[in-house]
Amino acid sequence: MLRALLLAPPGAGKGTQGELLAAERGVPHFATGDMLRRHVAEGSDIGTRAKAYMERGELVPDEIVNQLVAEAIGGDQPLDGFVLDGFPRTLEQAKLAYEWGQANNRTFNAVVSLAVPEAELVRRMLERGARDGRSDDTEETVHRRQMVYDESTKPLLDFYRERAILVEVDGVGTVPEVADRIRAAIDALAATD
Ligand code: ADP
């Protein structure tokens, strides 16, 4: 059963590829950014606390995100399989997820990193901002989010490389091309059965 994580900078296509991968493998897809945006739209307690961070392009505090994910994949009957996109994003989150996985016999078995050059990321996000009106896809916030990724999330690549579950995929190409590469890379990792 696939328990995968998509680890990539903002604009790399995590959401699109995460949904495709989850549908193909018959597991649910959880995107913390989407979950948080739903809370903001509903005006829930979590949404109220998260909103300002998201608008500045900063990370929402670990405790909020950890709770959201724990409710989604944990609970009385932890899920066997899932695709997570946008979590973990800090070493703290990664350590917590790893402890949860060990305690529940459900450590991640594939971490997909999508590599896309920064200029292409910025171009895609500004295009998305103009098309979908996502309020954090403005020029200033886009740069801030790239910096936050480099500082807080990039170190996770080493964390998962050491655990031998990291696959690095070229994220430049059409959606089906990138999906093919992800499929091939995951199939090459024996542990996902
Ligand atoms: P992107 O990867 O393009 O930044 P997301 O939808 O994944 O888009 O995330 C949007 C925002 O939601 C982030 O900038 C951050 O504020 C918040 N967020 C999402 N996931 C996390 C997380 N795991 N930890 C902290 N903040 C998060």
CSV table of C-alpha atoms and ligand atoms in Angstrom, one decimal:
chain,number,residue,atom,x,y,z
A,1,MET,CA,0.0,0.0,0.0
A,2,LEU,CA,1.4,3.4,-1.0
A,3,ARG,CA,2.2,5.9,1.7
A,4,ALA,CA,3.8,8.7,-0.2
A,5,LEU,CA,4.8,12.2,0.3
A,6,LEU,CA,5.4,14.8,-2.4
A,7,LEU,CA,8.2,17.1,-1.4
A,8,ALA,CA,8.7,20.1,-3.8
A,9,PRO,CA,8.9,23.8,-3.8
A,10,PRO,CA,5.7,25.9,-4.3
A,11,GLY,CA,4.6,25.9,-7.9
A,12,ALA,CA,6.2,22.5,-8.7
A,13,GLY,CA,3.0,20.7,-9.3
A,14,LYS,CA,2.5,18.8,-6.0
A,15,GLY,CA,-1.2,19.2,-6.0
A,16,THR,CA,-1.8,18.0,-9.6
A,17,GLN,CA,0.6,15.1,-9.4
A,18,GLY,CA,-0.5,14.2,-5.9
A,19,GLU,CA,-4.1,13.8,-7.0
A,20,LEU,CA,-3.2,11.7,-10.0
A,21,LEU,CA,-0.9,9.4,-8.0
A,22,ALA,CA,-3.5,8.9,-5.3
A,23,ALA,CA,-6.3,8.1,-7.8
A,24,GLU,CA,-4.1,5.7,-9.6
A,25,ARG,CA,-3.1,3.8,-6.4
A,26,GLY,CA,-6.5,4.0,-4.9
A,27,VAL,CA,-5.5,5.9,-1.8
A,28,PRO,CA,-6.8,9.2,-0.5
A,29,HIS,CA,-4.9,12.4,-1.2
A,30,PHE,CA,-4.4,15.0,1.5
A,31,ALA,CA,-3.0,18.5,0.7
A,32,THR,CA,-2.4,20.5,3.9
A,33,GLY,CA,-2.6,23.8,1.9
A,34,ASP,CA,-6.1,22.9,0.6
A,35,MET,CA,-7.2,21.8,4.1
A,36,LEU,CA,-6.0,25.0,5.5
A,37,ARG,CA,-7.6,27.1,2.8
A,38,ARG,CA,-10.9,25.3,3.5
A,39,HIS,CA,-10.6,26.3,7.2
A,40,VAL,CA,-9.9,29.9,6.2
A,41,ALA,CA,-12.9,30.0,3.9
A,42,GLU,CA,-15.1,28.5,6.7
A,43,GLY,CA,-13.8,31.0,9.2
A,44,SER,CA,-13.1,28.1,11.7
A,45,ASP,CA,-10.8,28.5,14.7
A,46,ILE,CA,-8.0,26.9,12.8
A,47,GLY,CA,-8.6,29.1,9.8
A,48,THR,CA,-8.6,32.2,11.8
A,49,ARG,CA,-5.2,31.3,13.3
A,50,ALA,CA,-3.7,30.2,10.0
A,51,LYS,CA,-4.8,33.0,7.7
A,52,ALA,CA,-2.2,35.6,8.5
A,53,TYR,CA,0.7,33.2,8.1
A,54,MET,CA,-0.6,32.0,4.8
A,55,GLU,CA,-1.1,35.4,3.4
A,56,ARG,CA,2.5,36.3,4.3
A,57,GLY,CA,3.8,33.2,2.7
A,58,GLU,CA,5.0,31.8,6.0
A,59,LEU,CA,4.5,28.4,7.5
A,60,VAL,CA,1.5,27.9,9.8
A,61,PRO,CA,2.7,26.7,13.2
A,62,ASP,CA,3.5,23.0,13.4
A,63,GLU,CA,1.0,22.2,16.1
A,64,ILE,CA,-1.9,23.3,13.9
A,65,VAL,CA,-0.8,21.4,10.9
A,66,ASN,CA,0.2,18.3,12.9
A,67,GLN,CA,-3.3,18.2,14.4
A,68,LEU,CA,-5.0,18.5,10.9
A,69,VAL,CA,-2.9,15.6,9.5
A,70,ALA,CA,-3.3,13.5,12.6
A,71,GLU,CA,-7.0,13.7,12.3
A,72,ALA,CA,-6.9,12.9,8.6
A,73,ILE,CA,-4.7,9.8,8.6
A,74,GLY,CA,-4.8,8.8,12.2
A,75,GLY,CA,-7.8,8.5,14.5
A,76,ASP,CA,-9.1,5.1,15.8
A,77,GLN,CA,-8.2,3.3,12.6
A,78,PRO,CA,-5.1,4.8,11.0
A,79,LEU,CA,-5.1,4.7,7.2
A,80,ASP,CA,-3.0,2.0,5.4
A,81,GLY,CA,-2.3,4.2,2.4
A,82,PHE,CA,-2.3,7.8,1.5
A,83,VAL,CA,-0.6,10.5,-0.5
A,84,LEU,CA,0.4,13.6,1.4
A,85,ASP,CA,1.1,16.8,-0.3
A,86,GLY,CA,2.5,19.8,1.6
A,87,PHE,CA,3.3,17.8,4.7
A,88,PRO,CA,5.7,17.4,6.3
A,89,ARG,CA,7.3,20.8,5.6
A,90,THR,CA,9.6,21.2,8.6
A,91,LEU,CA,12.0,18.8,10.3
A,92,GLU,CA,9.7,18.9,13.4
A,93,GLN,CA,6.8,17.8,11.3
A,94,ALA,CA,8.9,15.1,9.6
A,95,LYS,CA,10.1,13.7,13.0
A,96,LEU,CA,6.6,13.6,14.3
A,97,ALA,CA,5.3,11.9,11.2
A,98,TYR,CA,8.1,9.4,11.4
A,99,GLU,CA,7.3,8.6,15.1
A,100,TRP,CA,3.7,8.2,14.2
A,101,GLY,CA,4.6,5.9,11.4
A,102,GLN,CA,6.8,3.7,13.6
A,103,ALA,CA,4.2,3.5,16.3
A,104,ASN,CA,1.5,2.6,13.9
A,105,ASN,CA,3.6,0.4,11.5
A,106,ARG,CA,3.0,2.9,8.7
A,107,THR,CA,6.2,4.8,7.9
A,108,PHE,CA,6.2,6.4,4.5
A,109,ASN,CA,7.5,4.2,1.8
A,110,ALA,CA,8.1,6.8,-1.0
A,111,VAL,CA,9.0,10.4,-0.9
A,112,VAL,CA,8.8,12.1,-4.4
A,113,SER,CA,10.8,15.2,-4.9
A,114,LEU,CA,9.9,17.3,-8.0
A,115,ALA,CA,12.8,19.4,-9.3
A,116,VAL,CA,11.8,22.6,-11.2
A,117,PRO,CA,14.1,25.6,-11.8
A,118,GLU,CA,13.1,28.6,-9.8
A,119,ALA,CA,12.4,30.9,-12.8
A,120,GLU,CA,9.8,28.3,-14.0
A,121,LEU,CA,8.3,28.0,-10.5
A,122,VAL,CA,7.8,31.8,-10.3
A,123,ARG,CA,6.3,31.9,-13.8
A,124,ARG,CA,3.8,29.1,-13.0
A,125,MET,CA,2.7,30.6,-9.7
A,126,LEU,CA,2.1,34.1,-11.1
A,127,GLU,CA,0.1,32.6,-13.9
A,128,ARG,CA,-1.9,30.6,-11.4
A,129,GLY,CA,-2.5,33.7,-9.3
A,130,ALA,CA,-3.8,35.6,-12.3
A,131,ARG,CA,-6.0,32.6,-13.3
A,132,ASP,CA,-7.4,31.3,-9.9
A,133,GLY,CA,-7.0,34.3,-7.8
A,134,ARG,CA,-5.1,32.5,-5.0
A,135,SER,CA,-4.3,35.3,-2.7
A,136,ASP,CA,-0.8,34.0,-1.8
A,137,ASP,CA,0.3,33.8,-5.5
A,138,THR,CA,1.5,37.4,-5.7
A,139,GLU,CA,5.0,38.4,-6.7
A,140,GLU,CA,6.2,39.2,-3.1
A,141,THR,CA,4.7,36.2,-1.5
A,142,VAL,CA,5.9,33.9,-4.2
A,143,HIS,CA,9.5,34.9,-3.4
A,144,ARG,CA,8.9,34.6,0.3
A,145,ARG,CA,7.5,31.1,-0.1
A,146,GLN,CA,10.5,30.0,-2.1
A,147,MET,CA,12.8,31.2,0.6
A,148,VAL,CA,10.8,29.5,3.3
A,149,TYR,CA,11.0,26.3,1.2
A,150,ASP,CA,14.8,26.6,0.9
A,151,GLU,CA,15.2,27.2,4.6
A,152,SER,CA,12.7,25.0,6.3
A,153,THR,CA,11.6,22.2,3.8
A,154,LYS,CA,14.7,21.5,1.7
A,155,PRO,CA,16.6,19.9,4.6
A,156,LEU,CA,13.9,17.1,4.6
A,157,LEU,CA,15.4,15.8,1.4
A,158,ASP,CA,18.4,14.6,3.4
A,159,PHE,CA,16.2,13.2,6.1
A,160,TYR,CA,14.4,11.0,3.6
A,161,ARG,CA,17.5,10.3,1.4
A,162,GLU,CA,19.1,8.7,4.5
A,163,ARG,CA,16.1,6.5,4.9
A,164,ALA,CA,16.5,5.4,1.3
A,165,ILE,CA,12.9,6.3,0.3
A,166,LEU,CA,13.6,9.5,-1.7
A,167,VAL,CA,13.1,9.5,-5.4
A,168,GLU,CA,14.0,12.6,-7.4
A,169,VAL,CA,12.0,13.4,-10.4
A,170,ASP,CA,12.4,16.0,-13.1
A,171,GLY,CA,9.2,18.2,-12.8
A,172,VAL,CA,9.6,20.0,-16.1
A,173,GLY,CA,7.3,18.6,-18.8
A,174,THR,CA,3.6,18.0,-19.5
A,175,VAL,CA,1.4,16.7,-16.6
A,176,PRO,CA,1.4,13.1,-18.1
A,177,GLU,CA,5.1,13.2,-18.7
A,178,VAL,CA,5.9,14.0,-15.1
A,179,ALA,CA,3.3,11.5,-13.9
A,180,ASP,CA,5.0,8.8,-16.0
A,181,ARG,CA,8.3,9.6,-14.4
A,182,ILE,CA,6.8,9.5,-10.9
A,183,ARG,CA,5.2,6.2,-11.6
A,184,ALA,CA,8.5,4.7,-12.9
A,185,ALA,CA,10.5,6.1,-9.9
A,186,ILE,CA,8.0,4.6,-7.4
A,187,ASP,CA,7.9,1.3,-9.1
A,188,ALA,CA,11.7,1.1,-8.9
A,189,LEU,CA,11.4,1.4,-5.1
A,190,ALA,CA,10.5,-2.2,-4.1
A,191,ALA,CA,8.9,-1.3,-0.7
A,192,THR,CA,5.6,0.0,-1.8
A,193,ASP,CA,3.6,-3.2,-2.3
B,1,ADP,P1,2.5,25.9,-2.0
B,1,ADP,O1,3.3,24.6,-1.9
B,1,ADP,O2,2.3,26.4,-3.4
B,1,ADP,O3,3.0,27.0,-1.1
B,1,ADP,P2,0.3,24.9,-0.4
B,1,ADP,O4,-1.1,24.9,-0.8
B,1,ADP,O5,1.0,23.6,-0.2
B,1,ADP,O6,1.0,25.7,-1.6
B,1,ADP,O7,0.5,25.8,0.9
B,1,ADP,C1,0.0,27.1,1.0
B,1,ADP,C2,0.3,27.6,2.4
B,1,ADP,O8,-0.3,26.8,3.4
B,1,ADP,C3,1.8,27.6,2.8
B,1,ADP,O9,2.5,28.8,2.3
B,1,ADP,C4,1.7,27.6,4.3
B,1,ADP,O10,1.4,28.9,4.8
B,1,ADP,C5,0.5,26.7,4.6
B,1,ADP,N1,0.9,25.3,4.8
B,1,ADP,C6,0.6,24.2,4.0
B,1,ADP,N2,1.1,23.1,4.5
B,1,ADP,C7,1.8,23.4,5.6
B,1,ADP,C8,2.6,22.7,6.5
B,1,ADP,N3,2.8,21.4,6.4
B,1,ADP,N4,3.2,23.4,7.6
B,1,ADP,C9,3.0,24.7,7.7
B,1,ADP,N5,2.3,25.5,6.8
B,1,ADP,C10,1.7,24.8,5.8
